[in-house]
Amino acid sequence: MKKTKKNQNKLTAGLMAVYLFALTWIIVFKMQFSFQGLPDFREINLIPFAGSANVNNQIDFNEIIYNVLAFIPFGIYISMLKPNWPFLKKIEVIAGVSLLFEGLQFIFAIGASDITDFMGNTLGGIIGVGVYIVFCKLFNTKANKILNVLASIGTICMVALLLFLIYLRISGAIIYRVS
């Protein structure tokens, strides 16, 4: 029984590592394959729902939704690996990672650091923690196993998509544009 749980935790940690690598590539490196492709500007926005979330004087809810969705797995992974941590400690880690990403963008002048992104990321992590709680109530001791299977499928699909995007980029079929 302990060996199975230890193997589940190893799988979860591996899946989380792949997830964090992809998240870093998406958020910090803007899905670029070279440093030359990164934006060269430094901006900070501390007013919620202003700045990068505004397009044509309207709130771009897509960007906010993407930020929320991107961090839901983080809340699930943290909860799977640290089920005994109090809720607030999990949220502190999630918010800390989001703040780190926003800070790195500012420090290295590779985009806008935005409080709306931070809020969306943190909300996504909170939702992820909630998803984990619901899975534990529904599936009891099998929750981590089921979530690992779902995460494995998701990771395989994500890696396949990333490889496809890399192929398209290398073949010249698409050019990424960072706004």
PDB file of C-alpha atoms in Angstrom:
ATOM      1  CA  MET A   1       0.000   0.000   0.000  1.00  0.00           C
ATOM      2  CA  LYS A   2       2.768   2.473   0.920  1.00  0.00           C
ATOM      3  CA  LYS A   3       4.728   1.559  -2.220  1.00  0.00           C
ATOM      4  CA  THR A   4       1.697   2.313  -4.396  1.00  0.00           C
ATOM      5  CA  LYS A   5       1.203   5.692  -2.706  1.00  0.00           C
ATOM      6  CA  LYS A   6       4.913   6.462  -3.107  1.00  0.00           C
ATOM      7  CA  ASN A   7       4.724   5.583  -6.821  1.00  0.00           C
ATOM      8  CA  GLN A   8       1.603   7.754  -7.180  1.00  0.00           C
ATOM      9  CA  ASN A   9       3.462  10.666  -5.568  1.00  0.00           C
ATOM     10  CA  LYS A  10       6.423  10.176  -7.927  1.00  0.00           C
ATOM     11  CA  LEU A  11       4.079  10.210 -10.906  1.00  0.00           C
ATOM     12  CA  THR A  12       2.334  13.328  -9.576  1.00  0.00           C
ATOM     13  CA  ALA A  13       5.686  15.086  -9.015  1.00  0.00           C
ATOM     14  CA  GLY A  14       6.823  14.178 -12.544  1.00  0.00           C
ATOM     15  CA  LEU A  15       3.591  15.402 -14.089  1.00  0.00           C
ATOM     16  CA  MET A  16       3.830  18.615 -12.069  1.00  0.00           C
ATOM     17  CA  ALA A  17       7.402  19.153 -13.301  1.00  0.00           C
ATOM     18  CA  VAL A  18       6.257  18.840 -16.932  1.00  0.00           C
ATOM     19  CA  TYR A  19       3.341  21.170 -16.189  1.00  0.00           C
ATOM     20  CA  LEU A  20       5.578  23.795 -14.537  1.00  0.00           C
ATOM     21  CA  PHE A  21       8.043  23.606 -17.435  1.00  0.00           C
ATOM     22  CA  ALA A  22       5.230  24.202 -19.932  1.00  0.00           C
ATOM     23  CA  LEU A  23       3.700  26.957 -17.779  1.00  0.00           C
ATOM     24  CA  THR A  24       7.063  28.731 -17.566  1.00  0.00           C
ATOM     25  CA  TRP A  25       7.532  28.455 -21.327  1.00  0.00           C
ATOM     26  CA  ILE A  26       4.054  29.869 -21.933  1.00  0.00           C
ATOM     27  CA  ILE A  27       4.018  32.674 -19.340  1.00  0.00           C
ATOM     28  CA  VAL A  28       7.632  33.774 -19.044  1.00  0.00           C
ATOM     29  CA  PHE A  29       9.019  32.866 -22.463  1.00  0.00           C
ATOM     30  CA  LYS A  30       5.802  33.615 -24.404  1.00  0.00           C
ATOM     31  CA  MET A  31       6.097  30.288 -26.277  1.00  0.00           C
ATOM     32  CA  GLN A  32       9.206  31.536 -28.075  1.00  0.00           C
ATOM     33  CA  PHE A  33      12.041  29.275 -29.159  1.00  0.00           C
ATOM     34  CA  SER A  34      14.748  31.927 -28.866  1.00  0.00           C
ATOM     35  CA  PHE A  35      15.430  34.932 -26.686  1.00  0.00           C
ATOM     36  CA  GLN A  36      15.326  37.168 -29.778  1.00  0.00           C
ATOM     37  CA  GLY A  37      11.618  36.413 -30.175  1.00  0.00           C
ATOM     38  CA  LEU A  38      10.767  37.710 -26.705  1.00  0.00           C
ATOM     39  CA  PRO A  39       9.167  41.127 -26.340  1.00  0.00           C
ATOM     40  CA  ASP A  40      11.489  43.861 -25.155  1.00  0.00           C
ATOM     41  CA  PHE A  41       9.422  46.047 -22.882  1.00  0.00           C
ATOM     42  CA  ARG A  42       8.822  46.483 -19.199  1.00  0.00           C
ATOM     43  CA  GLU A  43       5.441  47.521 -17.916  1.00  0.00           C
ATOM     44  CA  ILE A  44       3.628  47.098 -14.637  1.00  0.00           C
ATOM     45  CA  ASN A  45      -0.074  47.451 -14.023  1.00  0.00           C
ATOM     46  CA  LEU A  46      -1.367  47.522 -10.465  1.00  0.00           C
ATOM     47  CA  ILE A  47      -4.952  48.447 -11.358  1.00  0.00           C
ATOM     48  CA  PRO A  48      -7.167  45.359 -11.655  1.00  0.00           C
ATOM     49  CA  PHE A  49      -8.829  44.847 -15.052  1.00  0.00           C
ATOM     50  CA  ALA A  50      -6.860  47.666 -16.691  1.00  0.00           C
ATOM     51  CA  GLY A  51      -3.848  47.503 -18.980  1.00  0.00           C
ATOM     52  CA  SER A  52      -3.291  44.199 -20.726  1.00  0.00           C
ATOM     53  CA  ALA A  53      -6.808  42.966 -20.038  1.00  0.00           C
ATOM     54  CA  ASN A  54      -8.236  45.928 -21.992  1.00  0.00           C
ATOM     55  CA  VAL A  55      -8.668  45.652 -25.748  1.00  0.00           C
ATOM     56  CA  ASN A  56     -10.392  48.517 -27.555  1.00  0.00           C
ATOM     57  CA  ASN A  57     -11.500  49.945 -24.201  1.00  0.00           C
ATOM     58  CA  GLN A  58     -13.225  46.688 -23.270  1.00  0.00           C
ATOM     59  CA  ILE A  59     -12.134  43.998 -20.860  1.00  0.00           C
ATOM     60  CA  ASP A  60     -10.643  41.012 -22.690  1.00  0.00           C
ATOM     61  CA  PHE A  61     -12.185  38.189 -20.692  1.00  0.00           C
ATOM     62  CA  ASN A  62     -10.384  35.572 -22.800  1.00  0.00           C
ATOM     63  CA  GLU A  63      -7.015  36.538 -21.330  1.00  0.00           C
ATOM     64  CA  ILE A  64      -8.434  36.419 -17.804  1.00  0.00           C
ATOM     65  CA  ILE A  65     -10.075  33.030 -18.437  1.00  0.00           C
ATOM     66  CA  TYR A  66      -6.820  31.637 -19.885  1.00  0.00           C
ATOM     67  CA  ASN A  67      -4.942  32.754 -16.772  1.00  0.00           C
ATOM     68  CA  VAL A  68      -7.507  31.072 -14.542  1.00  0.00           C
ATOM     69  CA  LEU A  69      -7.468  27.853 -16.591  1.00  0.00           C
ATOM     70  CA  ALA A  70      -3.663  27.760 -16.717  1.00  0.00           C
ATOM     71  CA  PHE A  71      -3.363  27.601 -12.923  1.00  0.00           C
ATOM     72  CA  ILE A  72      -6.148  25.108 -12.119  1.00  0.00           C
ATOM     73  CA  PRO A  73      -3.747  22.150 -12.524  1.00  0.00           C
ATOM     74  CA  PHE A  74      -1.295  23.844 -10.151  1.00  0.00           C
ATOM     75  CA  GLY A  75      -3.895  23.870  -7.385  1.00  0.00           C
ATOM     76  CA  ILE A  76      -4.682  20.213  -8.058  1.00  0.00           C
ATOM     77  CA  TYR A  77      -1.005  19.174  -8.072  1.00  0.00           C
ATOM     78  CA  ILE A  78      -0.201  21.067  -4.861  1.00  0.00           C
ATOM     79  CA  SER A  79      -3.189  19.440  -3.172  1.00  0.00           C
ATOM     80  CA  MET A  80      -2.196  15.977  -4.402  1.00  0.00           C
ATOM     81  CA  LEU A  81       1.387  16.327  -3.214  1.00  0.00           C
ATOM     82  CA  LYS A  82       0.603  18.156   0.028  1.00  0.00           C
ATOM     83  CA  PRO A  83      -2.881  17.004   1.084  1.00  0.00           C
ATOM     84  CA  ASN A  84      -2.207  17.807   4.738  1.00  0.00           C
ATOM     85  CA  TRP A  85      -1.239  21.421   4.116  1.00  0.00           C
ATOM     86  CA  PRO A  86      -3.854  23.925   5.240  1.00  0.00           C
ATOM     87  CA  PHE A  87      -5.849  25.625   2.481  1.00  0.00           C
ATOM     88  CA  LEU A  88      -4.135  28.992   3.006  1.00  0.00           C
ATOM     89  CA  LYS A  89      -0.643  27.509   2.737  1.00  0.00           C
ATOM     90  CA  LYS A  90      -1.549  26.003  -0.640  1.00  0.00           C
ATOM     91  CA  ILE A  91      -2.893  29.362  -1.808  1.00  0.00           C
ATOM     92  CA  GLU A  92       0.261  31.120  -0.573  1.00  0.00           C
ATOM     93  CA  VAL A  93       2.391  28.821  -2.742  1.00  0.00           C
ATOM     94  CA  ILE A  94       0.130  29.318  -5.768  1.00  0.00           C
ATOM     95  CA  ALA A  95       0.098  33.107  -5.323  1.00  0.00           C
ATOM     96  CA  GLY A  96       3.868  33.060  -4.763  1.00  0.00           C
ATOM     97  CA  VAL A  97       4.517  31.237  -8.042  1.00  0.00           C
ATOM     98  CA  SER A  98       2.196  33.611  -9.896  1.00  0.00           C
ATOM     99  CA  LEU A  99       3.968  36.594  -8.341  1.00  0.00           C
ATOM    100  CA  LEU A 100       7.315  35.061  -9.323  1.00  0.00           C
ATOM    101  CA  PHE A 101       6.207  34.762 -12.958  1.00  0.00           C
ATOM    102  CA  GLU A 102       4.930  38.340 -13.016  1.00  0.00           C
ATOM    103  CA  GLY A 103       8.121  39.564 -11.324  1.00  0.00           C
ATOM    104  CA  LEU A 104      10.366  37.730 -13.797  1.00  0.00           C
ATOM    105  CA  GLN A 105       8.537  39.372 -16.689  1.00  0.00           C
ATOM    106  CA  PHE A 106       9.225  42.778 -15.129  1.00  0.00           C
ATOM    107  CA  ILE A 107      12.833  42.105 -14.121  1.00  0.00           C
ATOM    108  CA  PHE A 108      13.865  40.763 -17.511  1.00  0.00           C
ATOM    109  CA  ALA A 109      11.695  43.262 -19.450  1.00  0.00           C
ATOM    110  CA  ILE A 110       9.866  40.510 -21.319  1.00  0.00           C
ATOM    111  CA  GLY A 111       6.353  41.770 -21.021  1.00  0.00           C
ATOM    112  CA  ALA A 112       3.820  43.386 -18.783  1.00  0.00           C
ATOM    113  CA  SER A 113       3.433  42.469 -15.140  1.00  0.00           C
ATOM    114  CA  ASP A 114      -0.251  42.715 -14.414  1.00  0.00           C
ATOM    115  CA  ILE A 115      -2.239  42.452 -11.189  1.00  0.00           C
ATOM    116  CA  THR A 116      -5.145  41.033 -13.211  1.00  0.00           C
ATOM    117  CA  ASP A 117      -2.927  38.132 -14.343  1.00  0.00           C
ATOM    118  CA  PHE A 118      -1.858  37.567 -10.738  1.00  0.00           C
ATOM    119  CA  MET A 119      -5.483  37.558  -9.578  1.00  0.00           C
ATOM    120  CA  GLY A 120      -6.565  35.210 -12.388  1.00  0.00           C
ATOM    121  CA  ASN A 121      -3.680  32.825 -11.752  1.00  0.00           C
ATOM    122  CA  THR A 122      -4.399  32.732  -8.032  1.00  0.00           C
ATOM    123  CA  LEU A 123      -8.118  32.201  -8.638  1.00  0.00           C
ATOM    124  CA  GLY A 124      -7.261  29.310 -10.963  1.00  0.00           C
ATOM    125  CA  GLY A 125      -5.140  27.732  -8.244  1.00  0.00           C
ATOM    126  CA  ILE A 126      -7.960  28.135  -5.719  1.00  0.00           C
ATOM    127  CA  ILE A 127     -10.351  26.451  -8.153  1.00  0.00           C
ATOM    128  CA  GLY A 128      -7.794  23.635  -8.547  1.00  0.00           C
ATOM    129  CA  VAL A 129      -7.686  23.118  -4.784  1.00  0.00           C
ATOM    130  CA  GLY A 130     -11.494  23.014  -4.821  1.00  0.00           C
ATOM    131  CA  VAL A 131     -11.482  20.451  -7.644  1.00  0.00           C
ATOM    132  CA  TYR A 132      -9.155  18.276  -5.577  1.00  0.00           C
ATOM    133  CA  ILE A 133     -11.455  18.545  -2.546  1.00  0.00           C
ATOM    134  CA  VAL A 134     -14.456  17.517  -4.670  1.00  0.00           C
ATOM    135  CA  PHE A 135     -12.525  14.549  -6.124  1.00  0.00           C
ATOM    136  CA  CYS A 136     -11.569  13.423  -2.615  1.00  0.00           C
ATOM    137  CA  LYS A 137     -15.203  13.572  -1.501  1.00  0.00           C
ATOM    138  CA  LEU A 138     -16.369  11.664  -4.587  1.00  0.00           C
ATOM    139  CA  PHE A 139     -13.602   9.067  -4.868  1.00  0.00           C
ATOM    140  CA  ASN A 140     -12.029   8.914  -1.374  1.00  0.00           C
ATOM    141  CA  THR A 141      -8.700   7.060  -1.517  1.00  0.00           C
ATOM    142  CA  LYS A 142      -8.796   6.673  -5.312  1.00  0.00           C
ATOM    143  CA  ALA A 143      -8.834  10.449  -5.971  1.00  0.00           C
ATOM    144  CA  ASN A 144      -5.079  10.767  -6.567  1.00  0.00           C
ATOM    145  CA  LYS A 145      -5.024   7.723  -8.845  1.00  0.00           C
ATOM    146  CA  ILE A 146      -7.898   9.060 -10.957  1.00  0.00           C
ATOM    147  CA  LEU A 147      -6.379  12.547 -11.085  1.00  0.00           C
ATOM    148  CA  ASN A 148      -3.002  11.092 -12.103  1.00  0.00           C
ATOM    149  CA  VAL A 149      -4.647   9.193 -14.960  1.00  0.00           C
ATOM    150  CA  LEU A 150      -6.447  12.347 -16.112  1.00  0.00           C
ATOM    151  CA  ALA A 151      -3.265  14.413 -15.713  1.00  0.00           C
ATOM    152  CA  SER A 152      -1.258  11.829 -17.673  1.00  0.00           C
ATOM    153  CA  ILE A 153      -3.752  11.984 -20.526  1.00  0.00           C
ATOM    154  CA  GLY A 154      -3.707  15.786 -20.386  1.00  0.00           C
ATOM    155  CA  THR A 155       0.085  15.876 -20.322  1.00  0.00           C
ATOM    156  CA  ILE A 156       0.344  13.560 -23.314  1.00  0.00           C
ATOM    157  CA  CYS A 157      -2.105  15.761 -25.224  1.00  0.00           C
ATOM    158  CA  MET A 158      -0.237  18.919 -24.181  1.00  0.00           C
ATOM    159  CA  VAL A 159       3.151  17.500 -25.220  1.00  0.00           C
ATOM    160  CA  ALA A 160       1.669  16.356 -28.544  1.00  0.00           C
ATOM    161  CA  LEU A 161       0.236  19.846 -29.108  1.00  0.00           C
ATOM    162  CA  LEU A 162       3.544  21.488 -28.211  1.00  0.00           C
ATOM    163  CA  LEU A 163       5.448  19.168 -30.548  1.00  0.00           C
ATOM    164  CA  PHE A 164       2.946  19.982 -33.290  1.00  0.00           C
ATOM    165  CA  LEU A 165       3.419  23.727 -32.659  1.00  0.00           C
ATOM    166  CA  ILE A 166       7.193  23.272 -32.736  1.00  0.00           C
ATOM    167  CA  TYR A 167       6.864  21.402 -36.035  1.00  0.00           C
ATOM    168  CA  LEU A 168       4.697  24.166 -37.486  1.00  0.00           C
ATOM    169  CA  ARG A 169       7.128  26.808 -36.259  1.00  0.00           C
ATOM    170  CA  ILE A 170      10.182  25.017 -37.656  1.00  0.00           C
ATOM    171  CA  SER A 171       8.459  24.314 -40.953  1.00  0.00           C
ATOM    172  CA  GLY A 172       7.553  28.003 -41.235  1.00  0.00           C
ATOM    173  CA  ALA A 173       3.825  27.329 -41.312  1.00  0.00           C
ATOM    174  CA  ILE A 174       3.138  29.707 -38.404  1.00  0.00           C
ATOM    175  CA  ILE A 175       4.821  32.702 -36.878  1.00  0.00           C
ATOM    176  CA  TYR A 176       4.046  33.579 -33.269  1.00  0.00           C
ATOM    177  CA  ARG A 177       3.193  37.148 -32.600  1.00  0.00           C
ATOM    178  CA  VAL A 178       3.496  38.534 -29.086  1.00  0.00           C
ATOM    179  CA  SER A 179       1.430  41.598 -28.387  1.00  0.00           C
TER     180      SER A 179
END
